[in-house]
mmCIF file of C-alpha atoms and ligand atoms in Angstrom:
data_model
loop_
_atom_site.group_PDB
_atom_site.id
_atom_site.type_symbol
_atom_site.label_atom_id
_atom_site.label_comp_id
_atom_site.label_asym_id
_atom_site.label_seq_id
_atom_site.Cartn_x
_atom_site.Cartn_y
_atom_site.Cartn_z
ATOM 1 C CA MET A 1 -42.181 -25.936 -15.048
ATOM 2 C CA ALA A 2 -41.809 -22.318 -16.043
ATOM 3 C CA LEU A 3 -38.112 -22.512 -15.226
ATOM 4 C CA THR A 4 -37.662 -25.700 -17.286
ATOM 5 C CA PHE A 5 -39.278 -24.061 -20.299
ATOM 6 C CA ARG A 6 -37.066 -21.028 -20.013
ATOM 7 C CA LEU A 7 -33.957 -23.154 -19.703
ATOM 8 C CA MET A 8 -34.747 -24.901 -22.992
ATOM 9 C CA LYS A 9 -34.079 -21.522 -24.531
ATOM 10 C CA LYS A 10 -30.658 -20.086 -23.762
ATOM 11 C CA PRO A 11 -30.588 -18.969 -20.091
ATOM 12 C CA ARG A 12 -29.827 -15.280 -19.842
ATOM 13 C CA VAL A 13 -27.525 -13.889 -17.159
ATOM 14 C CA CYS A 14 -27.054 -10.206 -16.373
ATOM 15 C CA VAL A 15 -23.972 -9.270 -14.373
ATOM 16 C CA VAL A 16 -24.484 -5.798 -12.921
ATOM 17 C CA GLY A 17 -21.113 -4.076 -12.444
ATOM 18 C CA ALA A 18 -18.002 -3.703 -14.587
ATOM 19 C CA GLY A 19 -15.293 -3.453 -11.938
ATOM 20 C CA VAL A 20 -12.874 -6.301 -11.276
ATOM 21 C CA ILE A 21 -15.621 -8.282 -9.517
ATOM 22 C CA GLY A 22 -18.221 -7.919 -12.289
ATOM 23 C CA LEU A 23 -15.941 -8.519 -15.276
ATOM 24 C CA SER A 24 -14.159 -11.518 -13.760
ATOM 25 C CA THR A 25 -17.517 -13.031 -12.790
ATOM 26 C CA ALA A 26 -18.892 -12.505 -16.304
ATOM 27 C CA VAL A 27 -15.837 -14.125 -17.903
ATOM 28 C CA ARG A 28 -15.890 -17.143 -15.548
ATOM 29 C CA ILE A 29 -19.588 -17.694 -16.273
ATOM 30 C CA GLN A 30 -18.860 -17.649 -20.023
ATOM 31 C CA ASN A 31 -15.932 -20.060 -19.579
ATOM 32 C CA GLU A 32 -17.631 -22.544 -17.298
ATOM 33 C CA LEU A 33 -21.295 -22.295 -18.327
ATOM 34 C CA PRO A 34 -20.962 -21.968 -22.112
ATOM 35 C CA ASN A 35 -24.703 -22.418 -22.696
ATOM 36 C CA TYR A 36 -25.504 -19.151 -20.984
ATOM 37 C CA ASP A 37 -25.971 -15.841 -22.727
ATOM 38 C CA VAL A 38 -24.133 -13.243 -20.606
ATOM 39 C CA THR A 39 -24.637 -9.476 -20.420
ATOM 40 C CA VAL A 40 -22.645 -6.952 -18.382
ATOM 41 C CA LEU A 41 -24.635 -3.876 -17.397
ATOM 42 C CA ALA A 42 -23.025 -0.943 -15.566
ATOM 43 C CA ASP A 43 -23.067 2.809 -15.334
ATOM 44 C CA ARG A 44 -19.277 3.023 -15.019
ATOM 45 C CA PHE A 45 -16.633 1.167 -16.997
ATOM 46 C CA SER A 46 -12.839 1.187 -17.035
ATOM 47 C CA PRO A 47 -11.036 3.545 -16.537
ATOM 48 C CA ASP A 48 -13.699 5.069 -14.256
ATOM 49 C CA THR A 49 -14.316 2.301 -11.702
ATOM 50 C CA THR A 50 -12.869 1.996 -8.199
ATOM 51 C CA SER A 51 -11.066 -1.123 -9.363
ATOM 52 C CA ASP A 52 -9.053 0.933 -11.884
ATOM 53 C CA GLY A 53 -7.234 2.856 -9.162
ATOM 54 C CA SER A 54 -6.564 -0.127 -6.922
ATOM 55 C CA GLY A 55 -2.974 -0.995 -6.055
ATOM 56 C CA GLY A 56 -3.503 -4.435 -7.615
ATOM 57 C CA PHE A 57 -1.596 -6.046 -4.747
ATOM 58 C CA TRP A 58 -2.590 -9.499 -3.459
ATOM 59 C CA GLN A 59 -3.094 -9.315 0.289
ATOM 60 C CA PRO A 60 -6.339 -9.664 2.282
ATOM 61 C CA HIS A 61 -6.762 -6.119 3.600
ATOM 62 C CA LEU A 62 -9.706 -4.205 5.081
ATOM 63 C CA VAL A 63 -12.204 -6.968 4.451
ATOM 64 C CA GLY A 64 -15.042 -7.280 6.955
ATOM 65 C CA GLY A 65 -16.641 -10.227 8.747
ATOM 66 C CA ASP A 66 -15.615 -12.666 11.443
ATOM 67 C CA ASN A 67 -15.519 -15.727 9.277
ATOM 68 C CA GLN A 68 -12.212 -15.553 7.491
ATOM 69 C CA ASP A 69 -12.435 -19.134 6.148
ATOM 70 C CA MET A 70 -14.079 -18.047 2.919
ATOM 71 C CA VAL A 71 -11.667 -15.141 2.558
ATOM 72 C CA ILE A 72 -8.805 -17.627 2.745
ATOM 73 C CA GLN A 73 -10.459 -19.953 0.206
ATOM 74 C CA TRP A 74 -11.298 -17.182 -2.292
ATOM 75 C CA GLY A 75 -7.901 -15.590 -1.683
ATOM 76 C CA ARG A 76 -6.075 -18.873 -2.350
ATOM 77 C CA ASP A 77 -7.938 -19.477 -5.627
ATOM 78 C CA THR A 78 -7.223 -15.923 -6.746
ATOM 79 C CA LEU A 79 -3.558 -16.029 -5.753
ATOM 80 C CA ASN A 80 -3.021 -19.268 -7.666
ATOM 81 C CA TYR A 81 -4.641 -17.724 -10.735
ATOM 82 C CA LEU A 82 -2.548 -14.555 -10.429
ATOM 83 C CA PHE A 83 0.641 -16.619 -10.026
ATOM 84 C CA TYR A 84 -0.347 -18.409 -13.229
ATOM 85 C CA LEU A 85 -0.869 -15.072 -15.064
ATOM 86 C CA ALA A 86 2.386 -13.632 -13.698
ATOM 87 C CA THR A 87 4.376 -16.536 -15.129
ATOM 88 C CA SER A 88 2.488 -16.736 -18.448
ATOM 89 C CA PRO A 89 3.166 -14.936 -21.764
ATOM 90 C CA LEU A 90 0.331 -12.565 -20.762
ATOM 91 C CA ALA A 91 2.301 -11.203 -17.821
ATOM 92 C CA ASN A 92 3.705 -8.242 -19.729
ATOM 93 C CA ARG A 93 0.351 -7.179 -21.166
ATOM 94 C CA LEU A 94 -1.360 -7.413 -17.762
ATOM 95 C CA GLY A 95 1.470 -5.996 -15.679
ATOM 96 C CA ALA A 96 1.246 -9.199 -13.643
ATOM 97 C CA GLN A 97 4.370 -9.877 -11.623
ATOM 98 C CA MET A 98 5.555 -11.678 -8.538
ATOM 99 C CA VAL A 99 6.833 -9.200 -5.963
ATOM 100 C CA SER A 100 8.747 -9.757 -2.752
ATOM 101 C CA GLY A 101 8.985 -7.415 0.168
ATOM 102 C CA TYR A 102 8.380 -6.482 3.757
ATOM 103 C CA SER A 103 5.298 -5.824 5.872
ATOM 104 C CA PHE A 104 6.251 -4.024 9.079
ATOM 105 C CA PHE A 105 4.148 -3.539 12.207
ATOM 106 C CA SER A 106 4.114 -1.856 15.576
ATOM 107 C CA GLU A 107 2.348 -4.871 17.145
ATOM 108 C CA PRO A 108 3.021 -8.589 16.587
ATOM 109 C CA GLN A 109 0.946 -10.100 13.776
ATOM 110 C CA CYS A 110 0.216 -13.607 12.603
ATOM 111 C CA PRO A 111 -2.083 -13.312 9.567
ATOM 112 C CA GLU A 112 -4.050 -16.392 8.558
ATOM 113 C CA TRP A 113 -3.002 -15.897 4.932
ATOM 114 C CA ARG A 114 0.709 -16.320 5.733
ATOM 115 C CA HIS A 115 0.585 -19.930 4.459
ATOM 116 C CA LEU A 116 -0.745 -18.822 1.070
ATOM 117 C CA VAL A 117 2.035 -16.433 0.064
ATOM 118 C CA LEU A 118 5.439 -17.791 -0.905
ATOM 119 C CA GLY A 119 8.505 -17.849 1.315
ATOM 120 C CA TYR A 120 6.826 -16.291 4.344
ATOM 121 C CA ARG A 121 9.180 -15.650 7.252
ATOM 122 C CA GLU A 122 9.401 -13.298 10.204
ATOM 123 C CA VAL A 123 12.131 -10.708 9.904
ATOM 124 C CA ASP A 124 14.932 -10.342 12.414
ATOM 125 C CA SER A 125 15.980 -7.252 14.336
ATOM 126 C CA ARG A 126 18.871 -6.611 11.962
ATOM 127 C CA GLU A 127 16.516 -6.250 8.995
ATOM 128 C CA ILE A 128 14.239 -3.914 10.948
ATOM 129 C CA LYS A 129 17.186 -1.776 12.040
ATOM 130 C CA LEU A 130 18.537 -1.643 8.509
ATOM 131 C CA LEU A 131 15.264 -0.988 6.694
ATOM 132 C CA PHE A 132 12.710 0.640 8.973
ATOM 133 C CA PRO A 133 13.771 1.205 12.587
ATOM 134 C CA ARG A 134 10.371 2.654 13.565
ATOM 135 C CA ALA A 135 8.813 -0.807 13.215
ATOM 136 C CA ARG A 136 8.947 -3.425 15.958
ATOM 137 C CA PHE A 137 7.886 -6.496 13.995
ATOM 138 C CA GLY A 138 7.849 -7.573 10.388
ATOM 139 C CA MET A 139 7.546 -10.295 7.812
ATOM 140 C CA PHE A 140 8.994 -10.980 4.383
ATOM 141 C CA TYR A 141 7.162 -12.851 1.619
ATOM 142 C CA THR A 142 6.448 -13.052 -2.092
ATOM 143 C CA THR A 143 3.032 -12.268 -3.544
ATOM 144 C CA VAL A 144 1.617 -10.955 -6.854
ATOM 145 C CA MET A 145 0.690 -7.572 -8.300
ATOM 146 C CA ILE A 146 -1.349 -6.845 -11.408
ATOM 147 C CA HIS A 147 -1.937 -3.615 -13.338
ATOM 148 C CA VAL A 148 -5.680 -3.500 -12.815
ATOM 149 C CA LYS A 149 -6.502 -1.110 -15.656
ATOM 150 C CA ALA A 150 -4.723 -3.378 -18.145
ATOM 151 C CA TYR A 151 -6.371 -6.422 -16.576
ATOM 152 C CA LEU A 152 -9.874 -4.905 -16.868
ATOM 153 C CA SER A 153 -9.245 -4.077 -20.504
ATOM 154 C CA TRP A 154 -8.130 -7.684 -21.143
ATOM 155 C CA LEU A 155 -11.144 -9.124 -19.298
ATOM 156 C CA MET A 156 -13.471 -6.921 -21.351
ATOM 157 C CA SER A 157 -11.849 -7.994 -24.619
ATOM 158 C CA ARG A 158 -12.206 -11.672 -23.617
ATOM 159 C CA PHE A 159 -15.822 -11.070 -22.656
ATOM 160 C CA LYS A 160 -16.663 -9.449 -26.002
ATOM 161 C CA HIS A 161 -14.704 -12.075 -27.917
ATOM 162 C CA ASN A 162 -16.927 -14.718 -26.258
ATOM 163 C CA ASN A 163 -20.019 -12.886 -27.581
ATOM 164 C CA GLY A 164 -20.791 -11.071 -24.332
ATOM 165 C CA ASN A 165 -23.258 -8.175 -24.467
ATOM 166 C CA VAL A 166 -22.490 -4.836 -22.852
ATOM 167 C CA ILE A 167 -25.086 -2.289 -21.689
ATOM 168 C CA ASP A 168 -24.163 1.147 -20.369
ATOM 169 C CA ALA A 169 -27.003 1.998 -17.982
ATOM 170 C CA ARG A 170 -27.867 2.633 -14.382
ATOM 171 C CA ILE A 171 -30.562 0.561 -12.682
ATOM 172 C CA ASP A 172 -32.518 1.624 -9.614
ATOM 173 C CA LYS A 173 -33.663 -1.834 -8.577
ATOM 174 C CA LEU A 174 -32.623 -5.366 -9.480
ATOM 175 C CA GLU A 175 -36.274 -6.301 -10.080
ATOM 176 C CA ASP A 176 -36.166 -4.161 -13.240
ATOM 177 C CA LEU A 177 -34.044 -6.912 -14.809
ATOM 178 C CA VAL A 178 -36.215 -9.855 -13.856
ATOM 179 C CA LYS A 179 -38.374 -9.809 -16.967
ATOM 180 C CA GLU A 180 -35.385 -9.996 -19.266
ATOM 181 C CA TYR A 181 -32.967 -12.315 -17.409
ATOM 182 C CA ASP A 182 -33.038 -15.691 -15.617
ATOM 183 C CA VAL A 183 -30.067 -14.904 -13.385
ATOM 184 C CA ILE A 184 -28.903 -11.514 -12.104
ATOM 185 C CA VAL A 185 -25.466 -11.264 -10.519
ATOM 186 C CA ASN A 186 -25.096 -8.254 -8.285
ATOM 187 C CA CYS A 187 -21.474 -7.011 -8.460
ATOM 188 C CA THR A 188 -22.207 -3.367 -7.703
ATOM 189 C CA GLY A 189 -19.627 -2.769 -4.945
ATOM 190 C CA LEU A 190 -20.486 0.348 -2.990
ATOM 191 C CA GLY A 191 -23.504 0.838 -5.269
ATOM 192 C CA ALA A 192 -25.230 -2.039 -3.417
ATOM 193 C CA ARG A 193 -25.856 0.297 -0.524
ATOM 194 C CA LYS A 194 -28.417 2.226 -2.547
ATOM 195 C CA LEU A 195 -29.454 -0.406 -5.065
ATOM 196 C CA ILE A 196 -30.628 -2.996 -2.544
ATOM 197 C CA ASN A 197 -30.636 -0.834 0.574
ATOM 198 C CA ASP A 198 -27.780 -2.668 2.260
ATOM 199 C CA HIS A 199 -26.608 -0.143 4.842
ATOM 200 C CA ASP A 200 -23.926 -2.510 6.038
ATOM 201 C CA VAL A 201 -21.971 -1.388 2.964
ATOM 202 C CA THR A 202 -19.870 1.687 3.752
ATOM 203 C CA PRO A 203 -16.914 3.363 2.103
ATOM 204 C CA ILE A 204 -13.384 3.123 3.405
ATOM 205 C CA ARG A 205 -11.734 6.038 1.684
ATOM 206 C CA GLY A 206 -8.338 5.354 0.137
ATOM 207 C CA GLN A 207 -6.017 7.985 -1.259
ATOM 208 C CA VAL A 208 -2.830 7.038 -3.113
ATOM 209 C CA THR A 209 -0.049 8.726 -5.063
ATOM 210 C CA ARG A 210 1.515 7.115 -8.123
ATOM 211 C CA VAL A 211 5.157 7.949 -8.779
ATOM 212 C CA LYS A 212 7.853 7.082 -11.293
ATOM 213 C CA ALA A 213 10.579 5.266 -9.351
ATOM 214 C CA PRO A 214 11.740 2.325 -11.474
ATOM 215 C CA TRP A 215 14.522 1.508 -9.021
ATOM 216 C CA VAL A 216 11.957 0.328 -6.440
ATOM 217 C CA LYS A 217 11.713 -3.452 -6.714
ATOM 218 C CA LEU A 218 10.547 -4.458 -3.212
ATOM 219 C CA PHE A 219 7.187 -3.693 -1.647
ATOM 220 C CA MET A 220 7.075 -2.243 1.851
ATOM 221 C CA THR A 221 4.043 -1.714 4.067
ATOM 222 C CA TYR A 222 3.719 -0.398 7.585
ATOM 223 C CA GLN A 223 0.799 -0.892 9.921
ATOM 224 C CA GLY A 224 0.868 1.122 13.108
ATOM 225 C CA THR A 225 -1.724 1.186 15.816
ATOM 226 C CA HIS A 226 -4.613 2.344 13.592
ATOM 227 C CA GLY A 227 -5.316 -1.140 12.267
ATOM 228 C CA HIS A 228 -4.833 -0.405 8.569
ATOM 229 C CA CYS A 229 -1.728 0.087 6.483
ATOM 230 C CA GLU A 230 -0.673 3.603 7.268
ATOM 231 C CA ASN A 231 1.926 3.659 4.555
ATOM 232 C CA TYR A 232 2.698 1.366 1.691
ATOM 233 C CA ILE A 233 5.005 1.276 -1.304
ATOM 234 C CA LEU A 234 3.913 -1.085 -4.081
ATOM 235 C CA PRO A 235 6.152 -1.415 -7.168
ATOM 236 C CA GLY A 236 3.589 -1.823 -9.958
ATOM 237 C CA ALA A 237 4.412 -2.460 -13.593
ATOM 238 C CA ASP A 238 3.420 1.053 -14.680
ATOM 239 C CA ALA A 239 4.175 3.088 -11.533
ATOM 240 C CA VAL A 240 5.002 2.746 -7.862
ATOM 241 C CA VAL A 241 1.860 3.140 -5.753
ATOM 242 C CA LEU A 242 2.317 5.053 -2.505
ATOM 243 C CA GLY A 243 -0.400 4.912 0.132
ATOM 244 C CA GLY A 244 -2.477 5.472 1.881
ATOM 245 C CA THR A 245 -5.526 6.181 3.908
ATOM 246 C CA GLY A 246 -8.236 3.916 5.337
ATOM 247 C CA GLN A 247 -10.968 6.280 6.474
ATOM 248 C CA GLU A 248 -14.211 4.493 7.265
ATOM 249 C CA GLY A 249 -17.457 6.302 6.446
ATOM 250 C CA ASN A 250 -15.661 9.048 4.506
ATOM 251 C CA TRP A 251 -17.368 9.693 1.136
ATOM 252 C CA ASN A 252 -14.925 12.361 -0.081
ATOM 253 C CA THR A 253 -13.602 11.354 -3.509
ATOM 254 C CA GLY A 254 -11.416 14.440 -3.826
ATOM 255 C CA VAL A 255 -7.667 14.535 -3.204
ATOM 256 C CA ASP A 256 -6.933 15.815 0.296
ATOM 257 C CA ASP A 257 -3.733 17.838 0.839
ATOM 258 C CA GLU A 258 -3.171 16.584 4.386
ATOM 259 C CA ASP A 259 -3.431 12.996 3.197
ATOM 260 C CA ARG A 260 -1.111 13.721 0.288
ATOM 261 C CA LYS A 261 1.498 15.056 2.718
ATOM 262 C CA MET A 262 1.100 12.103 5.102
ATOM 263 C CA ILE A 263 1.498 9.637 2.228
ATOM 264 C CA LEU A 264 4.610 11.228 0.752
ATOM 265 C CA GLU A 265 6.320 11.876 4.090
ATOM 266 C CA GLY A 266 5.499 8.426 5.466
ATOM 267 C CA CYS A 267 6.733 6.642 2.348
ATOM 268 C CA VAL A 268 9.914 8.722 2.155
ATOM 269 C CA GLU A 269 10.593 7.792 5.790
ATOM 270 C CA MET A 270 10.340 4.112 4.795
ATOM 271 C CA MET A 271 12.351 4.523 1.605
ATOM 272 C CA PRO A 272 14.325 7.800 1.509
ATOM 273 C CA SER A 273 15.185 7.461 -2.224
ATOM 274 C CA LEU A 274 11.517 8.194 -3.005
ATOM 275 C CA LYS A 275 12.368 11.850 -2.467
ATOM 276 C CA GLU A 276 13.745 11.712 -6.024
ATOM 277 C CA ALA A 277 10.590 10.182 -7.504
ATOM 278 C CA GLU A 278 8.441 12.088 -9.986
ATOM 279 C CA VAL A 279 4.775 12.282 -8.996
ATOM 280 C CA VAL A 280 2.515 10.958 -11.752
ATOM 281 C CA ARG A 281 -0.862 11.420 -10.128
ATOM 282 C CA HIS A 282 -2.880 11.469 -6.922
ATOM 283 C CA TRP A 283 -6.073 9.422 -6.751
ATOM 284 C CA THR A 284 -8.849 8.688 -4.295
ATOM 285 C CA GLY A 285 -11.270 5.756 -4.303
ATOM 286 C CA LEU A 286 -13.903 4.380 -1.952
ATOM 287 C CA ARG A 287 -13.409 0.751 -0.912
ATOM 288 C CA PRO A 288 -16.773 -1.067 -0.834
ATOM 289 C CA HIS A 289 -16.536 -2.318 2.735
ATOM 290 C CA ARG A 290 -19.199 -4.509 4.346
ATOM 291 C CA THR A 291 -18.918 -4.830 8.107
ATOM 292 C CA SER A 292 -20.375 -8.332 8.139
ATOM 293 C CA GLY A 293 -18.104 -9.432 5.295
ATOM 294 C CA VAL A 294 -18.331 -10.070 1.564
ATOM 295 C CA ARG A 295 -21.889 -10.965 0.549
ATOM 296 C CA LEU A 296 -21.739 -13.950 -1.762
ATOM 297 C CA GLU A 297 -25.043 -15.786 -1.671
ATOM 298 C CA THR A 298 -28.064 -16.694 -3.745
ATOM 299 C CA GLU A 299 -31.520 -15.259 -3.355
ATOM 300 C CA ARG A 300 -34.480 -16.853 -5.126
ATOM 301 C CA LEU A 301 -37.025 -14.564 -6.687
ATOM 302 C CA ALA A 302 -40.495 -15.322 -8.021
ATOM 303 C CA LYS A 303 -40.876 -17.648 -11.040
ATOM 304 C CA GLY A 304 -37.545 -19.371 -10.420
ATOM 305 C CA LYS A 305 -35.481 -16.277 -11.139
ATOM 306 C CA LEU A 306 -32.220 -15.959 -9.248
ATOM 307 C CA VAL A 307 -30.048 -13.208 -7.832
ATOM 308 C CA VAL A 308 -26.476 -14.059 -6.849
ATOM 309 C CA HIS A 309 -24.919 -11.313 -4.748
ATOM 310 C CA ASN A 310 -21.168 -10.749 -5.007
ATOM 311 C CA TYR A 311 -20.241 -7.432 -3.398
ATOM 312 C CA GLY A 312 -18.625 -5.824 -0.354
ATOM 313 C CA HIS A 313 -14.990 -6.827 -0.938
ATOM 314 C CA GLY A 314 -13.556 -3.790 0.895
ATOM 315 C CA GLY A 315 -9.827 -3.358 0.326
ATOM 316 C CA ALA A 316 -9.459 -6.842 -1.133
ATOM 317 C CA GLY A 317 -11.436 -6.967 -4.371
ATOM 318 C CA VAL A 318 -8.408 -7.819 -6.494
ATOM 319 C CA THR A 319 -7.229 -10.287 -3.844
ATOM 320 C CA LEU A 320 -10.509 -12.224 -3.852
ATOM 321 C CA HIS A 321 -12.028 -11.667 -7.303
ATOM 322 C CA TRP A 322 -11.231 -14.903 -9.144
ATOM 323 C CA GLY A 323 -12.174 -17.156 -6.239
ATOM 324 C CA CYS A 324 -15.446 -15.275 -5.720
ATOM 325 C CA ALA A 325 -16.259 -15.503 -9.425
ATOM 326 C CA GLY A 326 -15.757 -19.274 -9.201
ATOM 327 C CA GLN A 327 -18.215 -19.486 -6.351
ATOM 328 C CA VAL A 328 -20.824 -17.520 -8.323
ATOM 329 C CA VAL A 329 -20.519 -20.152 -11.057
ATOM 330 C CA ARG A 330 -21.051 -22.924 -8.484
ATOM 331 C CA GLU A 331 -24.083 -21.101 -7.044
ATOM 332 C CA ILE A 332 -25.691 -20.859 -10.500
ATOM 333 C CA ARG A 333 -24.858 -24.459 -11.358
ATOM 334 C CA THR A 334 -26.308 -25.737 -8.082
ATOM 335 C CA ALA A 335 -29.479 -23.722 -8.497
ATOM 336 C CA PHE A 336 -30.154 -24.947 -12.036
ATOM 337 C CA THR A 337 -28.724 -28.451 -12.201
ATOM 338 C CA PRO A 338 -31.808 -30.330 -10.873
ATOM 339 C CA ASN A 339 -33.891 -28.680 -13.570
ATOM 340 C CA PHE A 340 -31.403 -29.563 -16.279
ATOM 341 C CA SER A 341 -31.470 -33.216 -15.260
ATOM 342 C CA ARG A 342 -35.243 -33.308 -15.788
ATOM 343 C CA LEU A 343 -35.031 -31.971 -19.354
HETATM 344 C C1 FAD B 401 -6.793 3.344 -2.781
HETATM 345 C C2 FAD B 401 -7.257 1.928 -2.981
HETATM 346 C C3 FAD B 401 -6.304 0.926 -3.141
HETATM 347 C C4 FAD B 401 -6.711 -0.403 -3.267
HETATM 348 N N1 FAD B 401 -5.751 -1.359 -3.424
HETATM 349 C C5 FAD B 401 -6.117 -2.658 -3.485
HETATM 350 C C6 FAD B 401 -5.132 -3.670 -3.632
HETATM 351 O O1 FAD B 401 -3.933 -3.391 -3.725
HETATM 352 N N2 FAD B 401 -5.547 -4.960 -3.672
HETATM 353 C C7 FAD B 401 -6.862 -5.312 -3.583
HETATM 354 O O2 FAD B 401 -7.182 -6.503 -3.580
HETATM 355 N N3 FAD B 401 -7.828 -4.361 -3.493
HETATM 356 C C8 FAD B 401 -7.485 -3.055 -3.426
HETATM 357 N N4 FAD B 401 -8.439 -2.076 -3.313
HETATM 358 C C9 FAD B 401 -9.852 -2.491 -3.215
HETATM 359 C C10 FAD B 401 -10.458 -2.746 -4.587
HETATM 360 O O3 FAD B 401 -10.220 -1.650 -5.421
HETATM 361 C C11 FAD B 401 -11.964 -3.005 -4.440
HETATM 362 O O4 FAD B 401 -12.202 -4.043 -3.514
HETATM 363 C C12 FAD B 401 -12.537 -3.418 -5.795
HETATM 364 O O5 FAD B 401 -12.256 -2.437 -6.749
HETATM 365 C C13 FAD B 401 -14.041 -3.658 -5.725
HETATM 366 O O6 FAD B 401 -14.435 -4.023 -6.998
HETATM 367 P P1 FAD B 401 -15.955 -3.952 -7.471
HETATM 368 O O7 FAD B 401 -15.975 -4.491 -8.850
HETATM 369 O O8 FAD B 401 -16.808 -4.584 -6.421
HETATM 370 O O9 FAD B 401 -16.321 -2.401 -7.415
HETATM 371 P P2 FAD B 401 -16.151 -1.225 -8.499
HETATM 372 O O10 FAD B 401 -14.835 -1.270 -9.162
HETATM 373 O O11 FAD B 401 -16.527 0.021 -7.772
HETATM 374 O O12 FAD B 401 -17.260 -1.534 -9.577
HETATM 375 C C14 FAD B 401 -18.644 -1.405 -9.279
HETATM 376 C C15 FAD B 401 -19.411 -1.499 -10.571
HETATM 377 O O13 FAD B 401 -20.815 -1.520 -10.270
HETATM 378 C C16 FAD B 401 -21.494 -0.601 -11.114
HETATM 379 N N5 FAD B 401 -22.727 -0.164 -10.451
HETATM 380 C C17 FAD B 401 -22.906 0.141 -9.143
HETATM 381 N N6 FAD B 401 -24.191 0.476 -8.916
HETATM 382 C C18 FAD B 401 -24.840 0.390 -10.111
HETATM 383 C C19 FAD B 401 -26.182 0.609 -10.544
HETATM 384 N N7 FAD B 401 -27.138 0.999 -9.689
HETATM 385 N N8 FAD B 401 -26.490 0.437 -11.862
HETATM 386 C C20 FAD B 401 -25.536 0.049 -12.745
HETATM 387 N N9 FAD B 401 -24.246 -0.183 -12.381
HETATM 388 C C21 FAD B 401 -23.901 -0.020 -11.089
HETATM 389 C C22 FAD B 401 -20.478 0.520 -11.314
HETATM 390 O O14 FAD B 401 -20.805 1.280 -12.456
HETATM 391 C C23 FAD B 401 -19.204 -0.289 -11.494
HETATM 392 O O15 FAD B 401 -19.101 -0.727 -12.819
HETATM 393 C C24 FAD B 401 -8.083 -0.742 -3.239
HETATM 394 C C25 FAD B 401 -9.036 0.264 -3.148
HETATM 395 C C26 FAD B 401 -8.637 1.593 -3.019
HETATM 396 C C27 FAD B 401 -9.670 2.670 -2.916
#
């Protein structure tokens, strides 16, 4: 009854987090649940979020959990949306582009997402010899990249244009928001570790170097025996992103000289012309990894209030964001629909 009364007013949603997960979730809620009043609350906004420094490359990478079915579903929805952006008049503004290239390996690989990307094929020994003789296996495919900083700025402008409210604040517990809001969406990334005491959330430290090398048109990645991409070259719209590290449990957000050397030397080995590239900047970010996988589920609080968790996307936040945001919308709709039908 209390819930029904509240819903006769305009239901209020607070999305906590202003990275790619929070902003995309807020915008999808506005688009698909137009009767809701949506607020984004965060203590860090673009350009100071982890999302801002991301490579913006679509590929499921360093994402936890055994059940990859949902990763494939969210990844497919997101890839389709990014393909749409990359072929729309917005592409230039968002630095959204289709990119083709090679992923090389020291061990054979057969990723489940191979059917989602375009033109997937295994490479032959001639290509390996010609391009990266250190590798033993490889694949070629077309995917999408987006300039995440530009994308966040666009999402924020859409959110404000749709009358979204923005609050710059830090919260210490989600319960603090219960009085004010009917639905709280927890998109706090690594912050969830402290905010809701989820110790399954740990950082995977990533360091990258951005360079000016406009002649680089293909992406190249190499995964050796360490299980993560040891080196990658991603031709973004604004710069070429060279990576990288994948250090689990490492909280250091500074730039490490050893890592810088490994990144530059490894990438130059893959693509010798990068020796000529001008370094723009080095950057380190902490991927919000969750060993048991992305947490996207609803928790019911007292008096019919709802929390929808959407965090722990590891090295794949950009890859999964739009699909995850769609599921948050479905979770809210499912939770409230029976009450609407009784009004
Ligand atoms: C080097 C590197 C390269 C990457 N490259 C790629 C890539 O190519 N493709 C890809 O898909 N992914 C990539 N990633 C991963 C991607 O960046 C993350 O998965 C993504 O940024 C997670 O987004 P998020 O919105 O959950 O987190 P964040 O961007 O960290 O945002 C978290 C938000 O929550 C807010 N917050 C947290 N706690 C609180 C609190 N208590 N109170 C108020 N606000 C709070 C913060 O202020 C912030 O606004 C990369 C990551 C790194 C480090």
